[in-house]
Amino acid sequence: MSERVLWLRLCVTGLTPECGEIVGLRIVDRQARRMVFDAFFHPVREDGWKSVPAGGVNVDLSSRLPLSIYVDGIERILSGATLLRGEHVERDIRFLRAAGVRIEDQVVARSVMVERHKRLASGIAVPTRTGNRACRPIPVG
C-alpha cells in the first residue's frame, strides 16, 4: 500500500476544543499537489464570530454552513490517509474529533513544529522562512 500524506490546517477560535471551535479547515494532498478541501464554517458559539476571517469585503458571514454539514465528506477524505501532517496536527486532530469527525487510530500524525524542535535540540540545522540558505549545525553543549 502506498503512503498518502495529507496536510491539515485548521482555523480555530480557542486553544483547546473545550474553549474553542473550528471555523476553517484546509486539507492539501501534498503528493498530488492539490487542495482537496478548503472551507470556512459558521461558528456555533456566539463568541466564535470574532475569530472568523472575513475572506473578502462582500462576504456574508451568516451564509457559511456549520462544520457538522461537512463531517461525512471530511471523514471520507481523511480515511484514505496514512500520514497526517501540519504545524499543529495533534491539536487539530483533537479539534476534529471533538467536532464529531472520526479519524482512524492507525493514521500517523506528524507535527512539523515538534519535528523542528527535536531537530534543533539535537543540533541539526533547521531552515527558516527568512531565506537564509546558509544553515549550519547548531553547536550542542
PDB file of C-alpha atoms in Angstrom:
ATOM      1  CA  MET A   1       0.000   0.000   0.000  1.00  0.00           C
ATOM      2  CA  SER A   2       1.421   3.396  -0.934  1.00  0.00           C
ATOM      3  CA  GLU A   3       1.628   6.199   1.562  1.00  0.00           C
ATOM      4  CA  ARG A   4      -0.863   9.056   1.252  1.00  0.00           C
ATOM      5  CA  VAL A   5       0.145  12.203   3.086  1.00  0.00           C
ATOM      6  CA  LEU A   6      -2.429  14.891   3.817  1.00  0.00           C
ATOM      7  CA  TRP A   7      -1.585  18.299   5.224  1.00  0.00           C
ATOM      8  CA  LEU A   8      -4.096  19.756   7.739  1.00  0.00           C
ATOM      9  CA  ARG A   9      -4.528  23.401   8.588  1.00  0.00           C
ATOM     10  CA  LEU A  10      -7.312  24.489  10.924  1.00  0.00           C
ATOM     11  CA  CYS A  11      -8.545  27.913  11.900  1.00  0.00           C
ATOM     12  CA  VAL A  12      -9.847  27.683  15.468  1.00  0.00           C
ATOM     13  CA  THR A  13     -11.296  30.139  17.962  1.00  0.00           C
ATOM     14  CA  GLY A  14      -9.528  28.831  21.076  1.00  0.00           C
ATOM     15  CA  LEU A  15      -6.569  26.834  22.300  1.00  0.00           C
ATOM     16  CA  THR A  16      -8.496  23.658  23.143  1.00  0.00           C
ATOM     17  CA  PRO A  17     -11.721  22.053  21.882  1.00  0.00           C
ATOM     18  CA  GLU A  18     -13.301  22.817  25.264  1.00  0.00           C
ATOM     19  CA  CYS A  19     -12.898  26.590  24.856  1.00  0.00           C
ATOM     20  CA  GLY A  20     -12.842  26.933  21.066  1.00  0.00           C
ATOM     21  CA  GLU A  21     -14.192  25.533  17.831  1.00  0.00           C
ATOM     22  CA  ILE A  22     -13.170  25.004  14.237  1.00  0.00           C
ATOM     23  CA  VAL A  23     -14.139  27.842  11.908  1.00  0.00           C
ATOM     24  CA  GLY A  24     -11.893  26.907   8.984  1.00  0.00           C
ATOM     25  CA  LEU A  25     -10.263  23.803   7.532  1.00  0.00           C
ATOM     26  CA  ARG A  26      -7.904  23.211   4.631  1.00  0.00           C
ATOM     27  CA  ILE A  27      -6.721  19.745   3.573  1.00  0.00           C
ATOM     28  CA  VAL A  28      -3.973  19.504   0.970  1.00  0.00           C
ATOM     29  CA  ASP A  29      -2.767  16.345  -0.744  1.00  0.00           C
ATOM     30  CA  ARG A  30       0.919  17.168  -0.985  1.00  0.00           C
ATOM     31  CA  GLN A  31       1.788  14.266  -3.300  1.00  0.00           C
ATOM     32  CA  ALA A  32      -0.907  15.130  -5.845  1.00  0.00           C
ATOM     33  CA  ARG A  33      -0.168  18.840  -5.255  1.00  0.00           C
ATOM     34  CA  ARG A  34      -3.792  19.780  -4.923  1.00  0.00           C
ATOM     35  CA  MET A  35      -6.155  21.113  -2.330  1.00  0.00           C
ATOM     36  CA  VAL A  36      -8.838  18.538  -1.542  1.00  0.00           C
ATOM     37  CA  PHE A  37     -10.884  20.588   0.946  1.00  0.00           C
ATOM     38  CA  ASP A  38     -10.999  24.291   1.832  1.00  0.00           C
ATOM     39  CA  ALA A  39     -13.852  25.937   3.699  1.00  0.00           C
ATOM     40  CA  PHE A  40     -14.769  28.327   6.477  1.00  0.00           C
ATOM     41  CA  PHE A  41     -17.639  27.392   8.769  1.00  0.00           C
ATOM     42  CA  HIS A  42     -20.408  29.123  10.659  1.00  0.00           C
ATOM     43  CA  PRO A  43     -19.347  29.160  14.329  1.00  0.00           C
ATOM     44  CA  VAL A  44     -21.794  27.547  16.724  1.00  0.00           C
ATOM     45  CA  ARG A  45     -20.814  29.635  19.744  1.00  0.00           C
ATOM     46  CA  GLU A  46     -21.583  33.346  19.666  1.00  0.00           C
ATOM     47  CA  ASP A  47     -18.081  34.311  20.851  1.00  0.00           C
ATOM     48  CA  GLY A  48     -16.652  32.469  17.828  1.00  0.00           C
ATOM     49  CA  TRP A  49     -17.756  35.196  15.422  1.00  0.00           C
ATOM     50  CA  LYS A  50     -14.883  37.458  16.462  1.00  0.00           C
ATOM     51  CA  SER A  51     -12.331  34.926  15.157  1.00  0.00           C
ATOM     52  CA  VAL A  52     -13.895  34.181  11.776  1.00  0.00           C
ATOM     53  CA  PRO A  53     -11.857  35.584   8.871  1.00  0.00           C
ATOM     54  CA  ALA A  54     -13.977  37.688   6.547  1.00  0.00           C
ATOM     55  CA  GLY A  55     -12.394  36.355   3.358  1.00  0.00           C
ATOM     56  CA  GLY A  56     -13.289  39.499   1.456  1.00  0.00           C
ATOM     57  CA  VAL A  57     -15.210  42.727   1.680  1.00  0.00           C
ATOM     58  CA  ASN A  58     -18.538  41.473   0.322  1.00  0.00           C
ATOM     59  CA  VAL A  59     -18.659  38.081   2.091  1.00  0.00           C
ATOM     60  CA  ASP A  60     -21.779  37.445   4.140  1.00  0.00           C
ATOM     61  CA  LEU A  61     -20.561  35.553   7.229  1.00  0.00           C
ATOM     62  CA  SER A  62     -24.053  34.312   8.028  1.00  0.00           C
ATOM     63  CA  SER A  63     -24.161  32.372   4.728  1.00  0.00           C
ATOM     64  CA  ARG A  64     -21.483  29.935   5.911  1.00  0.00           C
ATOM     65  CA  LEU A  65     -22.651  26.450   6.893  1.00  0.00           C
ATOM     66  CA  PRO A  66     -21.730  24.759  10.185  1.00  0.00           C
ATOM     67  CA  LEU A  67     -18.952  22.162  10.248  1.00  0.00           C
ATOM     68  CA  SER A  68     -21.440  19.397  11.053  1.00  0.00           C
ATOM     69  CA  ILE A  69     -22.692  19.542   7.435  1.00  0.00           C
ATOM     70  CA  TYR A  70     -19.221  18.573   6.163  1.00  0.00           C
ATOM     71  CA  VAL A  71     -18.302  15.814   8.669  1.00  0.00           C
ATOM     72  CA  ASP A  72     -19.048  12.860   6.324  1.00  0.00           C
ATOM     73  CA  GLY A  73     -17.035  14.358   3.470  1.00  0.00           C
ATOM     74  CA  ILE A  74     -14.102  15.187   5.738  1.00  0.00           C
ATOM     75  CA  GLU A  75     -14.135  11.626   7.091  1.00  0.00           C
ATOM     76  CA  ARG A  76     -14.060  10.239   3.539  1.00  0.00           C
ATOM     77  CA  ILE A  77     -11.069  12.403   2.654  1.00  0.00           C
ATOM     78  CA  LEU A  78      -9.154  11.543   5.821  1.00  0.00           C
ATOM     79  CA  SER A  79      -9.956   7.823   5.591  1.00  0.00           C
ATOM     80  CA  GLY A  80      -7.537   7.426   2.688  1.00  0.00           C
ATOM     81  CA  ALA A  81      -4.613   8.995   4.566  1.00  0.00           C
ATOM     82  CA  THR A  82      -1.719   7.067   6.038  1.00  0.00           C
ATOM     83  CA  LEU A  83       0.021  10.170   7.388  1.00  0.00           C
ATOM     84  CA  LEU A  84      -1.409  13.486   8.570  1.00  0.00           C
ATOM     85  CA  ARG A  85       0.957  16.435   8.786  1.00  0.00           C
ATOM     86  CA  GLY A  86       0.644  20.027   9.815  1.00  0.00           C
ATOM     87  CA  GLU A  87       2.089  22.654  12.077  1.00  0.00           C
ATOM     88  CA  HIS A  88      -0.182  21.696  14.981  1.00  0.00           C
ATOM     89  CA  VAL A  89      -1.595  18.382  13.770  1.00  0.00           C
ATOM     90  CA  GLU A  90      -2.089  16.774  17.206  1.00  0.00           C
ATOM     91  CA  ARG A  91      -4.156  19.779  18.321  1.00  0.00           C
ATOM     92  CA  ASP A  92      -6.017  19.776  15.003  1.00  0.00           C
ATOM     93  CA  ILE A  93      -6.939  16.101  15.381  1.00  0.00           C
ATOM     94  CA  ARG A  94      -8.283  16.779  18.890  1.00  0.00           C
ATOM     95  CA  PHE A  95     -10.460  19.581  17.475  1.00  0.00           C
ATOM     96  CA  LEU A  96     -11.708  17.397  14.610  1.00  0.00           C
ATOM     97  CA  ARG A  97     -12.587  14.516  16.943  1.00  0.00           C
ATOM     98  CA  ALA A  98     -14.398  16.914  19.297  1.00  0.00           C
ATOM     99  CA  ALA A  99     -16.426  18.122  16.287  1.00  0.00           C
ATOM    100  CA  GLY A 100     -17.509  14.539  15.558  1.00  0.00           C
ATOM    101  CA  VAL A 101     -15.029  13.621  12.820  1.00  0.00           C
ATOM    102  CA  ARG A 102     -13.863  10.003  13.130  1.00  0.00           C
ATOM    103  CA  ILE A 103     -10.159   9.582  12.444  1.00  0.00           C
ATOM    104  CA  GLU A 104      -8.703   6.094  12.345  1.00  0.00           C
ATOM    105  CA  ASP A 105      -6.218   5.332  15.107  1.00  0.00           C
ATOM    106  CA  GLN A 106      -3.681   3.768  12.743  1.00  0.00           C
ATOM    107  CA  VAL A 107      -3.197   7.088  10.917  1.00  0.00           C
ATOM    108  CA  VAL A 108       0.146   8.567  11.918  1.00  0.00           C
ATOM    109  CA  ALA A 109       0.160  12.242  12.841  1.00  0.00           C
ATOM    110  CA  ARG A 110       3.386  14.182  12.496  1.00  0.00           C
ATOM    111  CA  SER A 111       3.672  17.756  13.672  1.00  0.00           C
ATOM    112  CA  VAL A 112       6.055  19.941  11.727  1.00  0.00           C
ATOM    113  CA  MET A 113       6.675  22.098  14.796  1.00  0.00           C
ATOM    114  CA  VAL A 114       7.521  19.106  17.027  1.00  0.00           C
ATOM    115  CA  GLU A 115       9.929  17.781  14.396  1.00  0.00           C
ATOM    116  CA  ARG A 116      11.562  21.202  14.111  1.00  0.00           C
ATOM    117  CA  HIS A 117      12.041  21.445  17.895  1.00  0.00           C
ATOM    118  CA  LYS A 118      13.529  17.928  18.046  1.00  0.00           C
ATOM    119  CA  ARG A 119      15.972  18.754  15.265  1.00  0.00           C
ATOM    120  CA  LEU A 120      17.012  21.972  16.970  1.00  0.00           C
ATOM    121  CA  ALA A 121      17.506  20.172  20.293  1.00  0.00           C
ATOM    122  CA  SER A 122      19.726  17.555  18.650  1.00  0.00           C
ATOM    123  CA  GLY A 123      21.877  20.196  16.925  1.00  0.00           C
ATOM    124  CA  ILE A 124      20.599  19.678  13.383  1.00  0.00           C
ATOM    125  CA  ALA A 125      20.237  22.847  11.346  1.00  0.00           C
ATOM    126  CA  VAL A 126      16.649  23.776  10.578  1.00  0.00           C
ATOM    127  CA  PRO A 127      15.970  26.041   7.589  1.00  0.00           C
ATOM    128  CA  THR A 128      13.925  29.096   8.409  1.00  0.00           C
ATOM    129  CA  ARG A 129      11.492  31.066   6.300  1.00  0.00           C
ATOM    130  CA  THR A 130      13.816  34.062   6.219  1.00  0.00           C
ATOM    131  CA  GLY A 131      15.516  32.851   3.061  1.00  0.00           C
ATOM    132  CA  ASN A 132      18.808  32.218   4.832  1.00  0.00           C
ATOM    133  CA  ARG A 133      20.144  29.240   2.900  1.00  0.00           C
ATOM    134  CA  ALA A 134      23.437  29.078   4.809  1.00  0.00           C
ATOM    135  CA  CYS A 135      22.202  26.848   7.616  1.00  0.00           C
ATOM    136  CA  ARG A 136      24.925  25.378   9.774  1.00  0.00           C
ATOM    137  CA  PRO A 137      24.634  22.837  12.589  1.00  0.00           C
ATOM    138  CA  ILE A 138      23.989  24.422  15.945  1.00  0.00           C
ATOM    139  CA  PRO A 139      26.727  23.568  18.456  1.00  0.00           C
ATOM    140  CA  VAL A 140      25.436  21.353  21.254  1.00  0.00           C
ATOM    141  CA  GLY A 141      26.837  21.578  24.784  1.00  0.00           C
TER     142      GLY A 141
END
